[in-house]
Amino acid sequence: MRFRRWHVAALAMAVWLPVSPLAAQVERLPPVMPPSELEPAWVEDGPVFEPAVVLPAPEPPVNPDRPLDARDGFFQKLIFDTTWITPFGDDSLEVISLELRTVLALPVPSRQWPLVLKPGFGVHFFDGLDAPDLPSQVYDSYLQLRWFRRLSPQWLIDLSVTPGVYSDFDQSSDDALRITGHAVAMYTWSPALKLVGGVAYLNREDYRILPAAGLIWTPTEDVKLELLFPKPELAWRLRAIGPPTDAVEDWIYLAAEFGGGRWAVTRASGAEDVLFYSDVRILLGLEHKQIRGIDSRLEIGYVFAREIEYERQYREYDLSDGILLRAGFTY
């Protein structure tokens, strides 16, 4: 069957009549053009370009447990300390210690809760004690593995294990290997008060296991009290310049700590033994902190309860009290 011309016209009218009322209700919008191709809208004072709408980039989630001086990469910090203990008496032991540590971070199991690695090396020089077979220097070489994890808004755990070799590097017996660590939980009572409880495993003959307990109280931004055993500290901020993310601060603090160590050594007779040195320190310090800069610190302290001991000789040597001077920096 053929379509006549009027058939085509009738078909066109049938399609156009229902669609035309709907088409009349549709508002035609101009095509969207990139900002570089915007046409100027002329007004009396000249052309005005319509600005493009730019949405702000989403802010990354904030981790309240991330330190302000934390870096984004693998390397975090480089720490160097030098300590000098000089006795009051001429016949006692003088100790000079140098220690270098590095703080690294691996995104294990995640970037929010990384595994913190702290390899370190130290050397201690002994001089002035008339004791048999005391080596002129001993060494520390260790790697601390530390992990933090927030279990809830109130609870945070802090775990670490530190295997190391401590000796005069003249012998390689099993006595040179020493493993230490700690397991601590912290409860946030309020923004200003945190409670801490746990244990510190020192693996020393004099102090094998010590409780790690106390509280951290920051009543203001200028005062911080850490009543933590075995290392309490009270700090006052003297000066603060700049925003928190790029601040320069000066602090003064009063602290106490256990000092000393345990090293595998070789006696003059060729026999292998273990040397212990221990003391207690009360420190007054000044610290200059600079976010993303170099921190520096200077300490002076009184050292008492000093003694050395050989494990196999079962003999102790009491030492006179002394003065401690310590300087260091952190990058």
CSV table of C-alpha atoms in Angstrom, one decimal:
chain,number,residue,atom,x,y,z
A,1,MET,CA,0.0,0.0,0.0
A,2,ARG,CA,1.3,3.4,-0.9
A,3,PHE,CA,1.4,6.4,1.4
A,4,ARG,CA,-0.2,9.4,-0.2
A,5,ARG,CA,1.0,13.0,0.7
A,6,TRP,CA,-2.0,13.6,2.9
A,7,HIS,CA,-1.2,10.4,4.9
A,8,VAL,CA,2.3,11.8,5.7
A,9,ALA,CA,0.8,15.2,6.7
A,10,ALA,CA,-1.7,13.6,8.9
A,11,LEU,CA,1.0,11.4,10.6
A,12,ALA,CA,3.2,14.5,11.2
A,13,MET,CA,0.2,16.4,12.7
A,14,ALA,CA,-0.6,13.4,15.0
A,15,VAL,CA,3.0,13.4,16.4
A,16,TRP,CA,3.4,17.2,16.7
A,17,LEU,CA,0.1,18.0,18.5
A,18,PRO,CA,0.7,15.9,21.7
A,19,VAL,CA,4.4,16.9,21.9
A,20,SER,CA,4.1,20.6,21.4
A,21,PRO,CA,2.4,21.5,24.7
A,22,LEU,CA,5.2,19.6,26.6
A,23,ALA,CA,7.9,21.2,24.6
A,24,ALA,CA,6.5,24.6,25.5
A,25,GLN,CA,7.1,23.9,29.2
A,26,VAL,CA,10.8,23.0,28.9
A,27,GLU,CA,13.3,25.8,29.6
A,28,ARG,CA,16.2,25.6,27.3
A,29,LEU,CA,19.5,26.1,29.1
A,30,PRO,CA,22.7,27.3,27.4
A,31,PRO,CA,25.5,24.8,27.1
A,32,VAL,CA,28.0,24.6,30.0
A,33,MET,CA,31.4,26.0,28.9
A,34,PRO,CA,34.8,25.8,30.7
A,35,PRO,CA,35.9,29.0,32.5
A,36,SER,CA,38.4,29.8,29.8
A,37,GLU,CA,35.5,30.0,27.3
A,38,LEU,CA,33.1,32.1,29.3
A,39,GLU,CA,31.5,34.9,27.3
A,40,PRO,CA,31.5,38.3,28.9
A,41,ALA,CA,28.2,39.8,30.1
A,42,TRP,CA,28.2,43.5,29.1
A,43,VAL,CA,27.0,46.0,31.6
A,44,GLU,CA,27.3,49.8,31.8
A,45,ASP,CA,30.8,49.7,33.3
A,46,GLY,CA,32.2,47.1,31.0
A,47,PRO,CA,32.3,43.3,30.6
A,48,VAL,CA,31.8,41.1,33.7
A,49,PHE,CA,32.9,37.4,33.6
A,50,GLU,CA,30.7,35.0,35.5
A,51,PRO,CA,33.1,33.1,37.9
A,52,ALA,CA,33.2,29.4,37.9
A,53,VAL,CA,31.9,27.6,41.0
A,54,VAL,CA,34.9,25.9,42.7
A,55,LEU,CA,34.1,23.4,45.5
A,56,PRO,CA,36.7,23.3,48.3
A,57,ALA,CA,38.8,20.2,48.6
A,58,PRO,CA,37.7,17.9,51.4
A,59,GLU,CA,39.8,18.2,54.5
A,60,PRO,CA,41.7,15.0,55.4
A,61,PRO,CA,40.6,13.3,58.6
A,62,VAL,CA,42.4,14.6,61.7
A,63,ASN,CA,44.2,12.0,63.9
A,64,PRO,CA,44.2,13.4,67.5
A,65,ASP,CA,47.0,11.0,68.4
A,66,ARG,CA,49.4,12.1,65.7
A,67,PRO,CA,52.1,14.4,67.1
A,68,LEU,CA,52.3,17.8,65.7
A,69,ASP,CA,55.9,17.3,64.7
A,70,ALA,CA,55.3,14.0,62.9
A,71,ARG,CA,56.5,13.7,59.3
A,72,ASP,CA,54.6,12.1,56.5
A,73,GLY,CA,57.4,9.8,55.3
A,74,PHE,CA,59.5,6.9,56.7
A,75,PHE,CA,61.9,9.1,58.5
A,76,GLN,CA,60.6,10.9,61.6
A,77,LYS,CA,63.4,12.0,63.9
A,78,LEU,CA,67.2,12.0,64.6
A,79,ILE,CA,68.2,12.3,68.3
A,80,PHE,CA,71.7,12.9,69.7
A,81,ASP,CA,72.6,13.1,73.4
A,82,THR,CA,75.9,13.5,75.2
A,83,THR,CA,76.1,13.0,79.0
A,84,TRP,CA,78.9,13.7,81.4
A,85,ILE,CA,78.9,12.6,85.0
A,86,THR,CA,81.8,13.9,87.1
A,87,PRO,CA,82.1,12.7,90.8
A,88,PHE,CA,82.7,14.9,93.8
A,89,GLY,CA,85.7,12.7,94.8
A,90,ASP,CA,88.9,12.3,92.7
A,91,ASP,CA,89.0,8.5,93.4
A,92,SER,CA,85.5,7.7,92.0
A,93,LEU,CA,84.2,7.0,88.5
A,94,GLU,CA,83.7,9.5,85.7
A,95,VAL,CA,81.3,8.5,82.9
A,96,ILE,CA,80.9,10.1,79.5
A,97,SER,CA,78.1,8.8,77.3
A,98,LEU,CA,77.3,9.5,73.6
A,99,GLU,CA,74.0,8.2,72.1
A,100,LEU,CA,72.5,8.5,68.6
A,101,ARG,CA,68.9,7.3,67.9
A,102,THR,CA,66.7,7.4,64.8
A,103,VAL,CA,62.9,7.3,64.8
A,104,LEU,CA,61.3,5.7,61.8
A,105,ALA,CA,57.6,4.8,61.0
A,106,LEU,CA,56.1,2.0,58.9
A,107,PRO,CA,52.4,2.0,57.9
A,108,VAL,CA,51.9,-1.4,59.7
A,109,PRO,CA,49.1,-2.2,60.2
A,110,SER,CA,47.9,1.2,58.9
A,111,ARG,CA,49.1,4.8,58.5
A,112,GLN,CA,46.9,5.9,61.4
A,113,TRP,CA,48.6,3.3,63.7
A,114,PRO,CA,52.1,2.8,62.4
A,115,LEU,CA,54.8,0.6,63.7
A,116,VAL,CA,57.5,2.9,65.2
A,117,LEU,CA,61.2,1.7,64.8
A,118,LYS,CA,63.9,3.3,66.9
A,119,PRO,CA,67.4,1.9,66.1
A,120,GLY,CA,70.1,3.3,68.4
A,121,PHE,CA,73.8,3.1,69.2
A,122,GLY,CA,75.7,4.4,72.3
A,123,VAL,CA,79.1,4.3,73.8
A,124,HIS,CA,80.1,4.9,77.4
A,125,PHE,CA,83.6,5.8,78.5
A,126,PHE,CA,84.7,5.0,82.1
A,127,ASP,CA,87.6,6.7,83.8
A,128,GLY,CA,89.0,7.3,87.3
A,129,LEU,CA,87.9,4.2,89.3
A,130,ASP,CA,90.6,2.0,90.9
A,131,ALA,CA,88.6,-1.2,90.4
A,132,PRO,CA,89.8,-4.4,88.8
A,133,ASP,CA,89.2,-5.1,85.1
A,134,LEU,CA,86.9,-2.1,84.5
A,135,PRO,CA,86.8,-1.6,80.7
A,136,SER,CA,87.6,1.8,79.3
A,137,GLN,CA,84.4,1.8,77.2
A,138,VAL,CA,81.3,-0.3,76.6
A,139,TYR,CA,78.7,-0.1,73.8
A,140,ASP,CA,74.9,-0.3,73.3
A,141,SER,CA,73.3,-1.4,70.0
A,142,TYR,CA,69.6,-1.9,69.9
A,143,LEU,CA,66.3,-1.7,67.9
A,144,GLN,CA,63.1,-0.7,69.6
A,145,LEU,CA,59.8,-1.7,68.0
A,146,ARG,CA,56.9,0.3,69.4
A,147,TRP,CA,53.2,0.3,68.6
A,148,PHE,CA,50.3,2.5,69.7
A,149,ARG,CA,46.6,1.7,69.3
A,150,ARG,CA,43.5,3.5,70.4
A,151,LEU,CA,40.9,1.0,71.4
A,152,SER,CA,38.2,3.6,72.2
A,153,PRO,CA,37.9,7.4,72.7
A,154,GLN,CA,39.1,6.7,76.3
A,155,TRP,CA,41.6,3.8,76.0
A,156,LEU,CA,45.0,3.8,74.4
A,157,ILE,CA,47.6,1.0,74.6
A,158,ASP,CA,51.4,1.4,74.1
A,159,LEU,CA,53.5,-1.7,73.5
A,160,SER,CA,57.2,-2.0,72.9
A,161,VAL,CA,60.0,-4.6,72.7
A,162,THR,CA,63.7,-3.7,72.4
A,163,PRO,CA,66.3,-6.4,71.6
A,164,GLY,CA,69.9,-5.2,71.8
A,165,VAL,CA,73.5,-6.2,72.2
A,166,TYR,CA,75.3,-4.6,75.2
A,167,SER,CA,79.0,-5.4,75.6
A,168,ASP,CA,82.6,-4.2,75.3
A,169,PHE,CA,82.6,-5.7,71.8
A,170,ASP,CA,85.5,-8.0,73.0
A,171,GLN,CA,83.2,-11.0,73.5
A,172,SER,CA,80.1,-12.3,71.9
A,173,SER,CA,78.5,-14.6,74.5
A,174,ASP,CA,74.7,-14.8,75.2
A,175,ASP,CA,75.2,-12.4,78.1
A,176,ALA,CA,75.6,-9.6,75.6
A,177,LEU,CA,72.0,-10.0,74.3
A,178,ARG,CA,69.4,-8.2,76.4
A,179,ILE,CA,65.7,-7.7,75.6
A,180,THR,CA,63.6,-5.0,77.3
A,181,GLY,CA,60.1,-3.6,76.8
A,182,HIS,CA,57.0,-2.2,78.3
A,183,ALA,CA,53.2,-2.7,78.1
A,184,VAL,CA,51.2,0.4,79.2
A,185,ALA,CA,47.5,1.4,78.9
A,186,MET,CA,46.3,5.0,79.2
A,187,TYR,CA,42.8,6.1,80.1
A,188,THR,CA,41.6,9.6,79.2
A,189,TRP,CA,39.6,10.8,82.2
A,190,SER,CA,39.2,14.3,80.8
A,191,PRO,CA,41.0,16.5,78.2
A,192,ALA,CA,43.4,17.6,81.0
A,193,LEU,CA,43.8,14.3,82.9
A,194,LYS,CA,45.1,10.9,81.7
A,195,LEU,CA,45.7,7.8,83.9
A,196,VAL,CA,48.5,5.4,83.0
A,197,GLY,CA,49.2,1.8,84.2
A,198,GLY,CA,51.4,-1.0,83.1
A,199,VAL,CA,54.9,-2.6,83.5
A,200,ALA,CA,58.4,-1.8,82.3
A,201,TYR,CA,60.7,-4.8,81.8
A,202,LEU,CA,64.3,-3.6,82.3
A,203,ASN,CA,65.9,-7.0,82.4
A,204,ARG,CA,68.6,-5.7,84.8
A,205,GLU,CA,70.0,-7.5,87.9
A,206,ASP,CA,69.0,-4.6,90.1
A,207,TYR,CA,65.7,-3.7,88.5
A,208,ARG,CA,64.2,-6.5,86.4
A,209,ILE,CA,60.6,-5.4,86.3
A,210,LEU,CA,59.3,-2.0,87.4
A,211,PRO,CA,55.7,-0.7,87.5
A,212,ALA,CA,54.9,2.0,85.0
A,213,ALA,CA,52.0,3.9,86.5
A,214,GLY,CA,50.8,7.4,87.3
A,215,LEU,CA,49.0,10.2,85.7
A,216,ILE,CA,49.5,13.0,83.2
A,217,TRP,CA,47.9,16.3,84.1
A,218,THR,CA,47.9,19.4,81.9
A,219,PRO,CA,45.8,22.0,83.7
A,220,THR,CA,46.8,24.7,81.2
A,221,GLU,CA,48.8,24.8,78.0
A,222,ASP,CA,51.8,26.1,80.0
A,223,VAL,CA,52.0,23.4,82.7
A,224,LYS,CA,52.4,19.7,82.3
A,225,LEU,CA,52.8,17.3,85.2
A,226,GLU,CA,53.8,13.6,84.4
A,227,LEU,CA,53.7,11.7,87.7
A,228,LEU,CA,54.9,8.6,86.1
A,229,PHE,CA,57.1,6.0,87.7
A,230,PRO,CA,59.9,5.4,87.0
A,231,LYS,CA,60.4,8.8,85.2
A,232,PRO,CA,58.4,11.7,86.7
A,233,GLU,CA,58.6,15.1,85.2
A,234,LEU,CA,57.1,18.6,85.9
A,235,ALA,CA,57.4,21.1,83.0
A,236,TRP,CA,56.5,24.8,82.6
A,237,ARG,CA,56.3,26.6,79.3
A,238,LEU,CA,58.2,29.9,79.4
A,239,ARG,CA,57.4,31.1,75.8
A,240,ALA,CA,55.3,30.2,72.8
A,241,ILE,CA,55.4,31.9,69.4
A,242,GLY,CA,53.3,31.1,66.4
A,243,PRO,CA,50.4,28.7,65.7
A,244,PRO,CA,50.4,25.2,67.1
A,245,THR,CA,51.4,23.6,63.8
A,246,ASP,CA,54.5,25.8,63.4
A,247,ALA,CA,55.2,26.9,67.0
A,248,VAL,CA,58.5,27.8,68.8
A,249,GLU,CA,58.4,27.0,72.5
A,250,ASP,CA,60.8,27.2,75.5
A,251,TRP,CA,60.2,24.9,78.4
A,252,ILE,CA,61.9,24.4,81.9
A,253,TYR,CA,61.4,21.1,83.7
A,254,LEU,CA,62.3,19.1,86.7
A,255,ALA,CA,62.7,15.3,86.3
A,256,ALA,CA,64.0,12.2,87.9
A,257,GLU,CA,65.3,8.9,86.3
A,258,PHE,CA,67.2,5.7,86.8
A,259,GLY,CA,70.5,5.6,85.0
A,260,GLY,CA,73.1,2.9,84.2
A,261,GLY,CA,73.2,-0.3,82.3
A,262,ARG,CA,74.4,-3.9,81.9
A,263,TRP,CA,77.2,-5.0,79.6
A,264,ALA,CA,79.0,-8.3,78.9
A,265,VAL,CA,82.7,-7.7,79.3
A,266,THR,CA,86.0,-9.7,79.3
A,267,ARG,CA,88.1,-9.6,82.5
A,268,ALA,CA,91.8,-9.1,82.5
A,269,SER,CA,92.2,-12.9,83.1
A,270,GLY,CA,90.3,-13.6,79.9
A,271,ALA,CA,87.1,-14.8,81.7
A,272,GLU,CA,83.8,-13.5,80.5
A,273,ASP,CA,81.6,-11.6,83.0
A,274,VAL,CA,78.8,-9.1,83.2
A,275,LEU,CA,79.2,-5.5,84.5
A,276,PHE,CA,76.4,-3.5,86.1
A,277,TYR,CA,76.4,0.2,86.6
A,278,SER,CA,73.4,2.0,88.2
A,279,ASP,CA,72.5,5.4,89.7
A,280,VAL,CA,69.6,7.7,90.4
A,281,ARG,CA,69.3,11.2,88.8
A,282,ILE,CA,67.5,14.4,89.7
A,283,LEU,CA,67.5,16.8,86.7
A,284,LEU,CA,66.8,20.4,85.9
A,285,GLY,CA,66.5,21.1,82.2
A,286,LEU,CA,65.8,23.7,79.6
A,287,GLU,CA,64.3,22.7,76.2
A,288,HIS,CA,63.8,24.7,73.0
A,289,LYS,CA,61.2,23.2,70.7
A,290,GLN,CA,60.6,24.1,67.1
A,291,ILE,CA,58.0,22.3,65.1
A,292,ARG,CA,59.6,21.0,61.9
A,293,GLY,CA,62.9,22.4,63.1
A,294,ILE,CA,65.7,21.4,65.5
A,295,ASP,CA,64.9,21.0,69.1
A,296,SER,CA,67.7,21.5,71.7
A,297,ARG,CA,68.0,20.8,75.4
A,298,LEU,CA,70.4,21.3,78.3
A,299,GLU,CA,70.3,19.5,81.6
A,300,ILE,CA,72.1,19.7,84.9
A,301,GLY,CA,71.5,17.1,87.6
A,302,TYR,CA,72.6,15.5,90.9
A,303,VAL,CA,73.5,11.8,90.7
A,304,PHE,CA,73.5,9.6,93.8
A,305,ALA,CA,73.2,5.9,94.8
A,306,ARG,CA,76.0,5.1,92.3
A,307,GLU,CA,77.5,1.6,92.2
A,308,ILE,CA,79.1,-0.9,90.0
A,309,GLU,CA,79.0,-4.7,90.3
A,310,TYR,CA,80.3,-7.8,88.6
A,311,GLU,CA,77.9,-10.7,88.2
A,312,ARG,CA,80.3,-13.6,88.7
A,313,GLN,CA,82.6,-11.9,91.3
A,314,TYR,CA,79.6,-10.9,93.5
A,315,ARG,CA,81.3,-7.8,94.6
A,316,GLU,CA,79.9,-4.2,94.7
A,317,TYR,CA,81.8,-0.9,94.5
A,318,ASP,CA,80.0,2.1,96.0
A,319,LEU,CA,80.7,5.3,94.2
A,320,SER,CA,80.6,8.9,95.4
A,321,ASP,CA,77.8,11.2,94.3
A,322,GLY,CA,78.3,13.4,91.3
A,323,ILE,CA,77.1,16.1,89.0
A,324,LEU,CA,75.5,15.4,85.6
A,325,LEU,CA,75.6,17.6,82.5
A,326,ARG,CA,73.7,16.6,79.4
A,327,ALA,CA,73.2,18.3,76.1
A,328,GLY,CA,71.3,17.1,73.0
A,329,PHE,CA,69.3,17.9,69.9
A,330,THR,CA,66.4,16.4,67.9
A,331,TYR,CA,65.8,17.0,64.2
